[in-house]
């Protein structure tokens, strides 16, 4: 047990050291090329990983500013929209998160991460119609991604392993409408997709 604890502490120390080095490298790149949105994007991703939401949002704004000067759209910056929206959601700025997601799907309607977040946002807001609409789109895009990933080009996907949450929320929503057959089907799909069955059962228990 002690040996395992020491190994875990060493792993954490190495991960923190790696993050410090990566942040330093990105800041050096930004110093050399301050108008390049790519480096600001990856710094935003790094800040989000450390839950530094204010710094994340500052870097996202820089990405949007510098990327607007480029002649071609880059799907990499759809990821920036996701990073910014997650930061807004974690600081209870839900409307700003919604705005970023809507802007992302205006740029590319196939951005499944934005449909995932919009599904979550509308579920939180109690807008059942919008929730069902975006969750339908998210699930259809997940199916397309599994069958034909080349359709998405170099787009980065962050929410593929969270499909079960969409099914779970759909189950709760259909149950609230009294559509018990649809609700049971969604619960079954959610359980099948969820890797942590105990966590799933706890959520079901607390939402009875």
Coordinates of C-alpha atoms in Angstrom, one line a residue:
X1 CA 0.0 0.0 0.0
X2 CA 2.8 2.4 0.9
X3 CA 4.7 1.6 -2.2
X4 CA 1.6 2.1 -4.3
X5 CA 1.0 5.5 -2.6
X6 CA 4.6 6.5 -3.4
X7 CA 4.3 5.5 -7.0
X8 CA 1.0 7.5 -7.3
X9 CA 2.7 10.6 -5.8
X10 CA 5.6 10.3 -8.2
X11 CA 3.2 9.9 -11.1
X12 CA 1.3 13.1 -10.0
X13 CA 4.6 15.0 -9.6
X14 CA 5.7 13.9 -13.2
X15 CA 2.3 14.9 -14.6
X16 CA 2.5 18.3 -13.0
X17 CA 6.0 18.8 -14.2
X18 CA 4.9 17.9 -17.7
X19 CA 2.1 20.4 -17.6
X20 CA 4.5 23.2 -16.3
X21 CA 6.9 22.4 -19.2
X22 CA 4.1 22.4 -21.7
X23 CA 2.7 25.7 -20.5
X24 CA 6.2 27.2 -20.6
X25 CA 6.7 25.9 -24.2
X26 CA 3.4 27.4 -25.3
X27 CA 4.1 30.7 -23.7
X28 CA 7.5 30.8 -25.5
X29 CA 5.8 30.1 -28.8
X30 CA 3.2 32.8 -28.1
X31 CA 6.1 35.2 -27.3
X32 CA 7.6 34.5 -30.7
X33 CA 4.4 34.5 -32.7
X34 CA 1.8 36.3 -30.6
X35 CA -0.9 36.6 -33.3
X36 CA -1.0 32.8 -34.0
X37 CA -4.3 31.5 -32.7
X38 CA -3.1 27.9 -32.6
X39 CA -0.8 28.5 -29.6
X40 CA -3.5 30.4 -27.7
X41 CA -5.9 27.5 -28.3
X42 CA -3.6 24.9 -26.8
X43 CA -2.8 27.2 -23.9
X44 CA -6.6 27.5 -23.3
X45 CA -6.8 23.7 -23.4
X46 CA -4.0 23.5 -20.8
X47 CA -5.7 26.0 -18.6
X48 CA -9.0 24.1 -18.8
X49 CA -7.3 20.9 -17.8
X50 CA -6.2 22.8 -14.6
X51 CA -9.7 24.2 -14.1
X52 CA -8.4 27.8 -14.5
X53 CA -11.6 28.9 -16.2
X54 CA -10.9 32.7 -16.2
X55 CA -7.5 32.2 -17.9
X56 CA -9.1 29.7 -20.3
X57 CA -11.7 32.2 -21.4
X58 CA -9.1 34.9 -21.8
X59 CA -7.1 32.6 -24.2
X60 CA -10.3 31.6 -26.0
X61 CA -11.1 35.3 -26.7
X62 CA -7.6 35.7 -28.2
X63 CA -8.1 32.7 -30.4
X64 CA -11.4 34.1 -31.7
X65 CA -9.8 37.5 -32.3
X66 CA -6.7 36.2 -34.2
X67 CA -8.6 33.5 -36.0
X68 CA -11.0 36.0 -37.4
X69 CA -8.1 37.5 -39.4
X70 CA -7.5 34.2 -41.2
X71 CA -9.0 33.7 -44.6
X72 CA -10.0 30.1 -44.1
X73 CA -12.0 28.4 -41.3
X74 CA -10.1 25.9 -39.2
X75 CA -12.0 23.1 -37.5
X76 CA -9.4 23.2 -34.7
X77 CA -11.1 26.4 -33.4
X78 CA -14.4 24.5 -33.1
X79 CA -12.6 22.8 -30.2
X80 CA -11.9 26.3 -28.8
X81 CA -15.6 27.0 -28.8
X82 CA -16.1 23.8 -26.8
X83 CA -13.3 24.7 -24.4
X84 CA -14.8 28.2 -23.9
X85 CA -18.4 26.8 -23.5
X86 CA -17.2 24.3 -20.8
X87 CA -15.5 27.1 -18.9
X88 CA -18.6 29.2 -19.1
X89 CA -20.7 26.3 -17.8
X90 CA -18.3 25.7 -14.9
X91 CA -18.7 29.4 -13.9
X92 CA -22.5 29.4 -14.2
X93 CA -22.5 31.5 -17.3
X94 CA -24.9 29.2 -19.1
X95 CA -26.2 31.8 -21.7
X96 CA -22.6 32.5 -22.8
X97 CA -22.0 28.8 -23.2
X98 CA -25.1 28.5 -25.3
X99 CA -24.0 31.4 -27.4
X100 CA -20.6 29.8 -28.2
X101 CA -22.1 26.5 -29.0
X102 CA -24.7 28.0 -31.4
X103 CA -21.9 29.9 -33.1
X104 CA -19.9 26.7 -33.5
X105 CA -22.7 24.8 -35.2
X106 CA -23.3 27.8 -37.4
X107 CA -19.7 27.4 -38.6
X108 CA -20.1 23.6 -38.9
X109 CA -23.4 21.9 -38.2
X110 CA -21.5 18.6 -37.7
X111 CA -19.8 19.7 -34.6
X112 CA -21.1 17.0 -32.3
X113 CA -19.5 18.4 -29.1
X114 CA -21.6 21.6 -29.4
X115 CA -24.8 19.6 -29.9
X116 CA -23.8 17.6 -26.8
X117 CA -23.4 20.8 -24.7
X118 CA -26.5 22.4 -26.1
X119 CA -28.4 19.2 -25.1
X120 CA -27.0 19.6 -21.6
X121 CA -27.8 23.3 -21.5
X122 CA -31.4 22.9 -22.7
X123 CA -31.9 20.0 -20.3
X124 CA -30.8 22.2 -17.4
X125 CA -33.0 25.0 -18.6
X126 CA -36.0 22.7 -18.9
X127 CA -36.4 23.4 -22.7
X128 CA -37.6 19.9 -23.6
X129 CA -38.1 20.6 -27.3
X130 CA -34.7 22.1 -27.8
X131 CA -33.1 19.3 -25.7
X132 CA -34.7 16.5 -27.8
X133 CA -33.8 18.3 -31.1
X134 CA -30.1 18.7 -30.2
X135 CA -29.8 15.3 -28.6
X136 CA -31.3 13.7 -31.7
X137 CA -28.7 15.5 -33.8
X138 CA -25.9 14.5 -31.4
X139 CA -26.9 10.8 -31.5
X140 CA -27.2 10.9 -35.3
X141 CA -23.7 12.4 -35.6
X142 CA -22.3 9.8 -33.2
X143 CA -23.7 7.1 -35.5
X144 CA -22.2 8.8 -38.5
X145 CA -18.8 9.1 -36.7
X146 CA -18.8 5.4 -36.0
X147 CA -19.8 4.4 -39.5
X148 CA -17.9 7.0 -41.5
X149 CA -15.3 9.0 -39.4
X150 CA -13.7 10.5 -42.5
X151 CA -16.8 12.7 -42.9
X152 CA -15.5 14.8 -40.0
X153 CA -12.1 15.5 -41.3
X154 CA -9.6 16.6 -38.6
X155 CA -12.3 17.7 -36.1
X156 CA -11.6 16.8 -32.5
X157 CA -14.3 15.1 -30.5
X158 CA -14.4 15.4 -26.7
X159 CA -17.8 14.0 -25.8
X160 CA -18.0 10.6 -27.5
X161 CA -17.7 8.7 -24.2
X162 CA -20.6 10.8 -22.7
X163 CA -23.3 9.4 -25.1
X164 CA -24.8 7.6 -22.1
X165 CA -25.6 10.9 -20.4
X166 CA -27.7 12.0 -23.4
X167 CA -29.6 8.7 -23.3
X168 CA -30.1 9.1 -19.5
X169 CA -31.4 12.6 -19.8
X170 CA -33.7 11.5 -22.6
X171 CA -35.0 8.8 -20.4
X172 CA -35.8 11.3 -17.6
X173 CA -37.4 13.6 -20.2
X174 CA -39.6 10.9 -21.7
X175 CA -40.6 9.7 -18.2
X176 CA -41.8 13.3 -17.4
X177 CA -44.0 13.1 -20.4
X178 CA -45.4 9.7 -19.3
X179 CA -43.8 8.0 -22.3
X180 CA -42.6 5.0 -20.3
X181 CA -41.8 2.7 -23.2
X182 CA -39.5 5.3 -24.7
X183 CA -38.1 6.1 -21.3
X184 CA -37.2 2.5 -20.6
X185 CA -35.5 2.2 -24.0
X186 CA -33.3 5.2 -23.2
X187 CA -32.4 4.0 -19.7
X188 CA -31.4 0.6 -21.3
X189 CA -29.1 2.4 -23.9
X190 CA -27.6 4.6 -21.2
X191 CA -26.7 1.6 -19.0
X192 CA -25.2 -0.2 -22.0
X193 CA -23.1 2.8 -23.0
X194 CA -22.0 3.8 -19.4
X195 CA -18.6 2.3 -18.3
X196 CA -19.2 3.0 -14.6
X197 CA -22.4 1.0 -13.8
X198 CA -22.3 1.9 -10.1
X199 CA -22.2 5.6 -10.9
X200 CA -25.1 5.1 -13.3
X201 CA -27.2 3.3 -10.7
X202 CA -26.5 6.0 -8.1
X203 CA -27.8 8.7 -10.5
X204 CA -31.0 6.6 -11.2
X205 CA -31.5 6.1 -7.4
X206 CA -31.2 9.9 -6.6
X207 CA -33.5 10.8 -9.5
X208 CA -36.4 8.5 -8.5

